[in-house]
Short mmCIF file of C-alpha atoms in Angstrom, two decimals:
data_model
loop_
_atom_site.label_atom_id
_atom_site.label_comp_id
_atom_site.label_asym_id
_atom_site.label_seq_id
_atom_site.Cartn_x
_atom_site.Cartn_y
_atom_site.Cartn_z
CA MET A 1 -25.29 5.88 42.20
CA TYR A 2 -24.18 2.28 42.62
CA GLY A 3 -26.99 0.96 44.74
CA PHE A 4 -25.85 2.86 47.80
CA LYS A 5 -27.45 5.79 49.63
CA PRO A 6 -25.00 8.48 50.79
CA ARG A 7 -25.58 8.51 54.52
CA MET A 8 -23.15 9.22 57.33
CA GLY A 9 -22.44 6.53 59.88
CA ASN A 10 -19.80 6.69 62.62
CA THR A 11 -17.22 5.12 60.31
CA SER A 12 -17.88 7.74 57.61
CA LYS A 13 -17.57 10.60 60.09
CA LYS A 14 -14.22 9.29 61.29
CA LEU A 15 -13.01 8.92 57.74
CA ALA A 16 -14.14 12.40 56.70
CA ALA A 17 -12.38 13.94 59.67
CA LYS A 18 -9.10 12.57 58.34
CA CYS A 19 -9.15 14.66 55.17
CA THR A 20 -9.24 18.44 55.31
CA LEU A 21 -9.06 18.79 51.50
CA LEU A 22 -12.77 18.13 51.15
CA THR A 23 -15.62 20.55 51.75
CA LYS A 24 -18.20 19.59 54.33
CA GLU A 25 -20.65 18.44 51.66
CA GLU A 26 -17.96 16.51 49.80
CA GLN A 27 -16.87 14.78 53.00
CA LYS A 28 -20.36 13.29 53.33
CA TYR A 29 -20.42 11.82 49.83
CA VAL A 30 -16.78 10.77 49.50
CA ALA A 31 -16.80 9.08 52.89
CA ALA A 32 -20.02 7.26 51.99
CA THR A 33 -18.53 6.07 48.67
CA PHE A 34 -15.36 4.94 50.43
CA ARG A 35 -17.33 3.06 53.06
CA ALA A 36 -19.44 1.29 50.42
CA ALA A 37 -16.41 0.33 48.28
CA SER A 38 -14.34 -0.80 51.27
CA LYS A 39 -17.22 -2.72 52.86
CA ASN A 40 -17.04 -0.58 56.01
CA SER A 41 -13.30 -1.03 56.33
CA GLU A 42 -10.59 1.54 57.05
CA LYS A 43 -8.96 0.72 53.71
CA ILE A 44 -10.07 -0.23 50.19
CA ARG A 45 -8.76 -3.25 48.34
CA GLU A 46 -8.12 -2.80 44.62
CA GLU A 47 -10.45 -5.57 43.46
CA ASP A 48 -13.29 -4.22 45.64
CA LEU A 49 -12.97 -0.71 44.21
CA ILE A 50 -12.86 -1.93 40.60
CA LYS A 51 -15.95 -4.07 41.23
CA TYR A 52 -17.74 -1.13 42.88
CA TRP A 53 -17.10 1.25 39.97
CA GLY A 54 -17.91 -1.61 37.61
CA PRO A 55 -19.47 -0.80 34.21
CA GLN A 56 -19.41 2.97 34.86
CA ILE A 57 -15.69 3.17 34.15
CA ASP A 58 -13.56 2.36 31.13
CA PRO A 59 -11.29 -0.60 32.06
CA ARG A 60 -8.21 1.39 31.05
CA LEU A 61 -9.14 4.29 33.35
CA ALA A 62 -9.80 1.79 36.16
CA GLN A 63 -6.23 0.58 35.76
CA TYR A 64 -4.80 4.11 35.59
CA LEU A 65 -6.63 5.13 38.77
CA SER A 66 -5.45 1.94 40.46
CA ASN A 67 -1.88 2.95 39.64
CA PHE A 68 -2.45 6.24 41.46
CA LEU A 69 -4.28 4.77 44.45
CA PHE A 70 -2.36 1.54 44.99
CA GLY A 71 0.94 2.16 43.19
CA SER A 72 2.49 0.05 40.47
CA GLY A 73 5.32 -2.43 40.07
CA GLN A 74 7.28 -3.32 43.17
CA GLN A 75 5.81 -0.37 45.09
CA LYS A 76 2.23 -1.59 44.70
CA SER A 77 0.18 -1.76 47.90
CA PRO A 78 -2.77 -4.15 48.36
CA THR A 79 -4.90 -1.41 49.94
CA CYS A 80 -5.55 2.35 49.81
CA ASP A 81 -6.50 4.62 52.70
CA PHE A 82 -9.12 7.35 52.76
CA ASN A 83 -6.71 10.26 52.35
CA ARG A 84 -5.26 8.88 49.14
CA PHE A 85 -8.77 8.13 47.87
CA ALA A 86 -9.89 11.70 48.61
CA GLU A 87 -6.78 13.22 47.04
CA LEU A 88 -7.57 11.58 43.68
CA TYR A 89 -10.96 13.32 43.66
CA VAL A 90 -9.77 16.73 44.85
CA TYR A 91 -6.77 16.95 42.53
CA ASN A 92 -8.87 16.10 39.46
CA VAL A 93 -11.80 18.35 40.28
CA ARG A 94 -10.03 21.48 41.54
CA GLY A 95 -6.33 20.70 41.78
CA THR A 96 -3.53 23.00 40.66
CA VAL A 97 -1.81 22.31 37.35
CA GLU A 98 1.09 20.68 39.21
CA GLU A 99 -1.25 18.46 41.22
CA ARG A 100 -3.14 17.38 38.11
CA LEU A 101 0.15 16.75 36.35
CA ALA A 102 1.34 14.55 39.23
CA VAL A 103 -1.91 12.57 39.01
CA ILE A 104 -1.37 11.89 35.30
CA TYR A 105 2.24 10.80 35.88
CA ASN A 106 1.19 8.46 38.72
CA CYS A 107 -1.75 7.09 36.77
CA LEU A 108 0.59 6.23 33.91
CA GLY A 109 2.98 4.46 36.29
CA LYS A 110 5.56 7.23 36.55
CA ASP A 111 6.86 9.33 39.42
CA PHE A 112 6.35 13.01 38.73
CA ASN A 113 9.66 14.55 37.74
CA GLU A 114 10.23 17.49 35.41
CA ASP A 115 12.98 15.52 33.66
CA VAL A 116 10.75 12.52 32.92
CA GLU A 117 8.92 12.53 29.58
CA LEU A 118 5.66 10.71 28.99
CA PRO A 119 5.08 8.68 25.82
CA TYR A 120 2.41 10.45 23.76
CA GLN A 121 0.66 7.16 23.04
CA LEU A 122 0.13 6.62 26.78
CA LEU A 123 -1.20 10.16 27.20
CA LYS A 124 -3.60 9.67 24.27
CA GLU A 125 -4.93 6.43 25.77
CA PHE A 126 -5.41 8.18 29.12
CA CYS A 127 -7.50 10.92 27.44
CA GLU A 128 -9.45 8.30 25.51
CA SER A 129 -10.25 6.50 28.76
CA ILE A 130 -11.54 9.73 30.34
CA ALA A 131 -13.74 10.45 27.28
CA SER A 132 -14.97 6.85 27.19
CA THR A 133 -15.92 6.90 30.87
CA TYR A 134 -17.79 10.17 30.47
CA ILE A 135 -19.81 8.80 27.55
CA LYS A 136 -20.54 5.60 29.53
CA ILE A 137 -21.94 7.76 32.33
CA VAL A 138 -24.05 9.77 29.88
CA LYS A 139 -25.46 6.64 28.23
CA SER A 140 -26.52 5.15 31.57
CA SER A 141 -27.94 8.43 32.86
CA THR A 142 -31.62 8.89 33.55
CA SER A 143 -31.42 12.66 33.09
CA LYS A 144 -33.94 14.00 30.56
CA ARG A 145 -31.24 15.98 28.77
CA ALA A 146 -29.19 12.89 27.92
CA ARG A 147 -32.19 10.63 27.25
CA VAL A 148 -33.67 12.94 24.57
CA TRP A 149 -30.50 12.87 22.49
CA ILE A 150 -30.10 9.10 22.86
CA GLU A 151 -33.75 8.29 22.17
CA LYS A 152 -33.64 10.40 18.98
CA GLY A 153 -30.89 8.20 17.57
CA PHE A 154 -27.71 10.04 18.57
CA ARG A 155 -25.32 7.19 19.34
CA ALA A 156 -21.90 6.97 20.95
CA SER A 157 -19.82 4.78 18.68
CA ALA A 158 -16.48 3.56 20.00
CA SER A 159 -14.55 5.06 17.07
CA TYR A 160 -15.94 8.56 17.69
CA VAL A 161 -15.37 8.32 21.46
CA GLN A 162 -11.79 7.37 20.67
CA ALA A 163 -11.52 10.32 18.27
CA LEU A 164 -12.74 12.65 21.03
CA GLY A 165 -9.98 11.43 23.34
CA GLU A 166 -7.40 11.80 20.56
CA ALA A 167 -8.54 15.38 19.91
CA VAL A 168 -8.12 16.23 23.60
CA ALA A 169 -4.61 14.81 23.64
CA ALA A 170 -3.52 16.23 20.26
CA THR A 171 -3.26 19.81 21.54
CA VAL A 172 -0.28 18.90 23.74
CA GLY A 173 2.13 19.57 20.86
CA GLY A 174 2.50 22.34 18.32
CA ASP A 175 1.07 21.04 15.03
CA LEU A 176 -2.16 19.13 15.73
CA ASP A 177 -1.54 16.77 12.83
CA SER A 178 2.18 16.08 13.35
CA PRO A 179 3.16 12.79 15.00
CA HIS A 180 3.98 13.01 18.70
CA HIS A 181 6.48 10.72 20.41
CA HIS A 182 7.11 12.03 23.92
CA CYS A 183 5.84 14.96 25.99
CA ASN A 184 7.92 16.79 28.57
CA ALA A 185 6.63 18.32 31.79
CA GLN A 186 6.68 21.87 30.39
CA GLN A 187 4.52 20.87 27.39
CA LEU A 188 2.13 18.97 29.67
CA SER A 189 1.83 21.86 32.10
CA LYS A 190 0.96 24.30 29.31
CA TRP A 191 -1.49 21.76 27.87
CA LEU A 192 -3.30 21.32 31.22
CA GLN A 193 -3.57 25.10 31.68
CA SER A 194 -5.24 25.62 28.31
CA ASN A 195 -7.22 22.41 27.86
CA ILE A 196 -10.65 23.30 29.22
CA LEU A 197 -12.36 20.28 27.67
CA LEU A 198 -10.12 17.79 29.49
CA LYS A 199 -10.74 19.53 32.81
CA GLN A 200 -14.53 19.50 32.26
CA LEU A 201 -14.56 15.83 31.26
CA ALA A 202 -12.38 14.81 34.21
CA GLU A 203 -14.47 16.89 36.62
CA LEU A 204 -17.71 15.28 35.53
CA VAL A 205 -16.17 11.79 35.58
CA PHE A 206 -14.88 12.12 39.13
CA VAL A 207 -18.02 13.84 40.41
CA ASN A 208 -19.90 10.74 39.28
CA LEU A 209 -17.40 8.10 40.37
CA TYR A 210 -17.34 9.64 43.83
CA GLY A 211 -21.12 10.09 44.05
CA ILE A 212 -21.02 13.86 44.54
CA ASN A 213 -24.36 15.73 44.28
CA LYS A 214 -26.21 12.43 44.38
CA ARG A 215 -29.69 12.63 45.81
CA SER A 216 -30.61 10.30 48.60
CA GLY A 217 -32.31 7.22 47.18
CA ASP A 218 -31.14 7.90 43.62
CA GLU A 219 -29.78 4.65 42.20
CA SER A 220 -28.51 6.05 38.90
CA PRO A 221 -25.49 8.21 38.01
CA THR A 222 -26.11 11.87 37.21
CA PRO A 223 -23.50 13.01 34.66
CA LEU A 224 -24.65 16.62 34.62
CA PRO A 225 -24.63 18.02 38.17
CA PRO A 226 -25.25 21.74 38.62
CA ALA A 227 -21.70 22.72 39.59
CA PRO A 228 -19.52 21.72 36.58
CA ALA A 229 -19.90 23.26 33.13
CA THR A 230 -22.50 21.57 30.95
CA MET A 231 -21.10 19.25 28.27
CA LEU A 232 -24.29 18.06 26.58
CA PRO A 233 -26.68 20.85 25.67
CA GLY A 234 -30.42 20.61 26.06
CA SER A 235 -32.26 20.01 22.80
CA GLU A 236 -35.29 21.83 21.43
CA GLY A 237 -37.42 20.98 18.43
CA LEU A 238 -36.84 17.21 18.24
CA ASP A 239 -39.98 16.11 20.11
CA ALA A 240 -42.22 16.24 17.03
CA MET A 241 -39.94 13.86 15.08
CA PRO A 242 -40.10 10.23 16.21
CA ASP A 243 -37.51 9.10 13.63
CA TYR A 244 -34.84 11.76 13.49
CA PRO A 245 -32.13 10.89 10.91
CA ALA A 246 -29.16 11.54 13.19
CA PHE A 247 -25.77 11.36 11.51
CA ILE A 248 -23.68 13.00 14.24
CA ASP A 249 -22.62 11.29 17.46
CA LEU A 250 -22.86 12.22 21.14
CA SER A 251 -19.08 12.68 21.06
CA HIS A 252 -19.47 15.19 18.22
CA ILE A 253 -22.05 17.17 20.20
CA VAL A 254 -19.73 17.32 23.21
CA TRP A 255 -16.80 18.35 21.00
CA ILE A 256 -18.64 21.16 19.21
CA ASN A 257 -20.54 22.39 22.25
CA SER A 258 -17.43 22.63 24.43
CA HIS A 259 -15.94 25.20 22.02
CA LEU A 260 -19.00 27.46 21.83
CA PRO A 261 -19.06 30.63 23.95
CA GLN A 262 -20.41 29.54 27.33
CA LYS A 263 -23.60 31.62 27.00
CA TYR A 264 -24.71 29.36 24.10
CA GLN A 265 -23.74 25.96 25.52
CA HIS A 266 -26.98 25.21 27.38
CA LYS A 267 -29.26 24.61 24.39
CA TRP A 268 -29.29 23.49 20.74
CA ARG A 269 -32.43 24.38 18.75
CA PHE A 270 -33.17 22.24 15.69
CA LEU A 271 -33.70 24.45 12.62
CA PHE A 272 -33.10 22.50 9.42
CA SER A 273 -32.29 19.02 8.09
CA SER A 274 -32.01 18.17 4.40
CA HIS A 275 -33.50 14.75 5.18
CA ILE A 276 -36.59 16.25 6.82
CA HIS A 277 -37.15 19.54 5.01
CA GLY A 278 -35.82 18.57 1.60
CA GLU A 279 -32.83 19.61 -0.49
CA SER A 280 -33.74 23.23 -1.08
CA PHE A 281 -31.51 26.23 -0.47
CA SER A 282 -34.52 28.57 -0.19
CA THR A 283 -36.16 26.32 2.42
CA MET A 284 -32.94 26.08 4.44
CA ALA A 285 -32.36 29.85 4.27
CA GLY A 286 -35.92 30.56 5.29
CA ARG A 287 -35.71 28.34 8.36
CA ILE A 288 -32.38 29.63 9.67
CA GLN A 289 -32.78 33.42 9.28
CA GLU A 290 -33.16 35.59 12.39
CA GLN A 291 -32.39 32.64 14.65
CA GLY A 292 -29.28 34.03 16.32
CA PRO A 293 -25.95 32.18 16.42
CA SER A 294 -26.03 28.75 14.80
CA ILE A 295 -24.07 25.64 13.89
CA LEU A 296 -23.88 24.33 10.33
CA ILE A 297 -23.04 20.59 10.12
CA ILE A 298 -22.35 18.72 6.86
CA GLU A 299 -21.61 15.10 6.01
CA ASP A 300 -20.11 14.62 2.55
CA ASN A 301 -20.44 11.50 0.41
CA SER A 302 -17.10 10.23 1.73
CA GLY A 303 -18.32 10.27 5.34
CA PHE A 304 -16.35 13.34 6.38
CA ILE A 305 -18.33 15.41 8.92
CA PHE A 306 -17.53 19.10 9.34
CA GLY A 307 -19.08 22.52 9.74
CA GLY A 308 -18.89 25.93 11.31
CA PHE A 309 -20.18 28.11 14.13
CA ALA A 310 -21.80 31.29 12.82
CA THR A 311 -21.99 34.02 15.45
CA ALA A 312 -24.61 36.20 13.75
CA SER A 313 -28.12 35.46 12.53
CA TRP A 314 -28.12 34.35 8.92
CA ALA A 315 -29.66 36.98 6.64
CA TRP A 316 -29.63 37.96 2.98
CA SER A 317 -26.79 40.42 2.52
CA PRO A 318 -24.11 41.41 0.04
CA ASN A 319 -21.74 41.86 3.00
CA TRP A 320 -19.81 39.59 5.34
CA THR A 321 -21.18 39.35 8.88
CA GLY A 322 -20.22 37.65 12.15
CA THR A 323 -17.50 38.10 14.78
CA ASP A 324 -14.17 36.57 15.65
CA GLU A 325 -15.87 34.06 17.98
CA ALA A 326 -16.73 32.11 14.79
CA PHE A 327 -14.85 28.89 14.06
CA LEU A 328 -14.81 25.97 11.66
CA PHE A 329 -14.56 22.37 12.83
CA THR A 330 -14.27 18.76 11.77
CA CYS A 331 -15.86 15.77 13.50
CA ALA A 332 -14.88 12.86 11.25
CA PRO A 333 -12.53 11.29 10.60
CA ARG A 334 -10.82 13.50 13.20
CA MET A 335 -12.04 16.20 15.53
CA ARG A 336 -10.38 19.58 15.07
CA ILE A 337 -11.25 23.24 15.72
CA TYR A 338 -10.09 26.13 13.57
CA PRO A 339 -10.59 29.46 15.43
CA ALA A 340 -10.65 32.89 13.83
CA THR A 341 -7.35 34.60 12.99
CA SER A 342 -8.76 38.17 12.78
CA TYR A 343 -6.76 38.44 9.55
CA ASN A 344 -10.06 39.33 7.88
CA ASP A 345 -13.74 39.41 8.89
CA HIS A 346 -15.02 36.93 6.32
CA TYR A 347 -16.92 34.85 8.88
CA GLN A 348 -20.28 34.28 7.16
CA TYR A 349 -22.15 35.32 4.00
CA MET A 350 -25.49 34.36 2.46
CA ASN A 351 -27.13 35.63 -0.69
CA HIS A 352 -29.64 34.47 -3.33
CA HIS A 353 -31.08 35.55 -6.68
CA THR A 354 -28.36 38.10 -7.47
CA LYS A 355 -26.54 38.48 -10.76
CA THR A 356 -23.45 40.34 -9.64
CA LEU A 357 -22.64 38.43 -6.40
CA PRO A 358 -22.30 34.72 -5.58
CA ASN A 359 -25.53 33.00 -4.56
CA GLY A 360 -25.15 30.62 -1.66
CA MET A 361 -23.79 30.23 1.87
CA LEU A 362 -20.14 30.80 2.72
CA MET A 363 -17.94 30.64 5.82
CA GLY A 364 -14.37 31.95 5.65
CA GLY A 365 -12.02 32.79 2.80
CA GLN A 366 -13.17 34.58 -0.33
CA LEU A 367 -16.42 34.65 -2.30
CA GLU A 368 -17.01 31.25 -3.96
CA PHE A 369 -13.67 30.08 -2.54
CA GLY A 370 -14.03 29.55 1.19
CA GLY A 371 -13.64 27.17 4.06
CA ILE A 372 -17.24 26.11 3.42
CA TRP A 373 -19.11 27.11 0.27
CA ILE A 374 -22.65 25.83 -0.35
CA PRO A 375 -23.98 27.23 -3.65
CA ALA A 376 -27.71 27.89 -3.90
CA GLU A 377 -27.83 26.01 -7.22
CA PRO A 378 -27.40 23.14 -7.61
CA PHE A 379 -28.23 22.49 -3.93
CA GLY A 380 -26.51 19.32 -2.77
CA GLU A 381 -23.01 20.31 -3.79
CA GLY A 382 -20.27 22.26 -2.04
CA SER A 383 -16.58 22.96 -1.80
CA SER A 384 -13.88 23.45 0.81
CA SER A 385 -10.76 25.32 -0.21
CA GLU A 386 -7.17 24.16 0.39
CA SER A 387 -6.40 27.32 2.39
CA CYS A 388 -8.43 29.85 4.34
CA SER A 389 -6.80 32.85 6.00
CA THR A 390 -9.90 33.57 8.09
CA PHE A 391 -9.33 30.60 10.40
CA ARG A 392 -6.11 29.59 12.17
CA GLY A 393 -4.50 26.24 11.38
CA TYR A 394 -7.12 25.59 8.73
CA ARG A 395 -6.96 22.48 6.57
CA ARG A 396 -9.49 21.39 3.97
CA LEU A 397 -12.58 20.12 5.79
CA SER A 398 -14.02 17.73 3.18
CA LYS A 399 -12.24 14.73 1.70
CA GLU A 400 -12.20 16.30 -1.77
CA PRO A 401 -12.14 20.02 -2.65
CA HIS A 402 -15.54 19.66 -4.34
CA PHE A 403 -18.13 17.38 -2.79
CA ARG A 404 -21.72 16.26 -2.74
CA PHE A 405 -23.27 16.05 0.71
CA ARG A 406 -25.32 13.25 2.20
CA SER A 407 -26.68 15.45 4.97
CA ILE A 408 -26.74 19.06 5.99
CA GLU A 409 -28.35 20.44 9.12
CA VAL A 410 -28.43 23.68 11.07
CA TRP A 411 -28.91 24.18 14.81
CA GLY A 412 -29.53 27.44 16.61
CA VAL A 413 -27.55 27.65 19.83
CA GLY A 414 -28.59 29.29 23.08
CA ASP A 415 -31.95 30.99 23.47
CA LYS A 416 -33.75 32.26 20.39
CA PRO A 417 -33.28 36.03 20.10
CA SER A 418 -36.36 38.04 20.90
CA LEU A 419 -37.44 40.31 18.06
CA ASP A 420 -39.85 43.22 18.11
CA LYS A 421 -42.04 41.86 15.32
CA ASP A 422 -43.76 45.18 14.53
CA GLU A 423 -40.47 47.07 14.36
CA ASP A 424 -38.88 44.24 12.37
CA GLU A 425 -41.70 44.30 9.82
CA ARG A 426 -41.51 48.10 9.54
CA ASP A 427 -37.77 47.86 8.79
CA ILE A 428 -38.34 45.16 6.16
CA THR A 429 -41.18 47.14 4.54
CA ARG A 430 -38.97 50.25 4.39
CA ASP A 431 -36.15 48.22 2.82
CA TYR A 432 -38.69 46.71 0.40
CA GLU A 433 -39.72 50.15 -0.91
CA LYS A 434 -36.12 51.28 -1.27
CA SER A 435 -35.04 48.11 -3.05
CA ARG A 436 -37.99 48.27 -5.46
CA LEU A 437 -36.79 51.67 -6.63
CA TYR A 438 -33.01 51.32 -6.51
CA ASN A 439 -31.85 47.69 -6.43
CA PRO A 440 -33.90 44.99 -8.18
CA GLU A 441 -31.61 42.16 -6.95
CA LEU A 442 -31.87 43.18 -3.31
CA HIS A 443 -35.63 43.67 -3.89
CA TRP A 444 -35.91 39.97 -4.82
CA ASN A 445 -34.13 38.90 -1.62
CA ILE A 446 -36.39 41.03 0.56
CA CYS A 447 -39.45 39.56 -1.19
CA GLU A 448 -38.11 36.13 -0.19
CA THR A 449 -37.76 37.27 3.43
CA LEU A 450 -41.31 38.66 3.51
CA ARG A 451 -42.59 35.38 2.08
CA VAL A 452 -40.89 33.40 4.84
CA ILE A 453 -42.25 35.69 7.58
#
């Protein structure tokens, strides 16, 4: 990982024997990392460890971890032993809530005490440093999964990495958008129990800093080992496009993907981009139907980026579809998630060429007045309502209630659903005959579907 092969010498074996918190496999790697950073010594000096971790770690996180390992203020020690070094890894990767809480307090220069409050600003900077270190690891990775996204133009701008850290920290209080000042131990404990994204980010960061799951002879970090949950999905469908017009960031992908049901997190399938396929509602609808769950992402003319996760395949219908796993989200200027309330089932709707029902795509709220409303005509415009009872904590997603968009794209998530084509065509043909006789508007929609197929 840092120019060092994880092998076990006599010194490493002696070190590993001192810590029973580690598994046998972990002992091998952690002891090897300790030996490399300490230059074969029984203890690590702070400057040697910081130099060893080097560009793979955000400078702020390096200082926070130094506070834990070496102490701070008058209690600061010039060296750290193996047990303390191993504890930092174990507590972050699989520690109890109390152990992880103690690590945060120590990292921020405080002794863990239920009566001691932490300044929210410090906590936010700690989360930002974790997010920043993770993205640094991804950017320097040689894994194919990370390289495809990066080579297709998906960047990792500092402002969006910072926004990802802020979003992780923001859930520590009640109202996500209310100013925080201090956080008590009870709030922090509840936050650590529920904040899956922070745990995943920290786990991947420490797995890499400690060289776990590193192959012998591999000189590069591997941010996506098999054990922890995947943060970046694999991508499908980008290979044929050398100049993909990416407008979302790696941090946005991590943010959205981490909130999807786990069974869909492993892959994003490119379906539609207004820059590539043109500004046509019919074209978009034709490319996203029968593709399973999907993500709609929009950038408005003010630079606000937002969208929604649709749990059902998009299809022409006069009815609402989807399940309560659906959610709306924002990526810029801030990252927020608005999960379903179950107050109603108005998760997704799409229709076209009807006279009695709205024509367009809708997520949440009421017809023509939803969390996201993209009318079929004129394509290129949309609206986001001030309120939406379908999604909890909802606030308007776009800068203005009515907007024009710069970009709109749709990604299928998870594996493409397998369809029995013969049976599917028989069902459509049967619906075609019925609609021709009884419902001219539905007949038009089914003609559109047959044309696409």
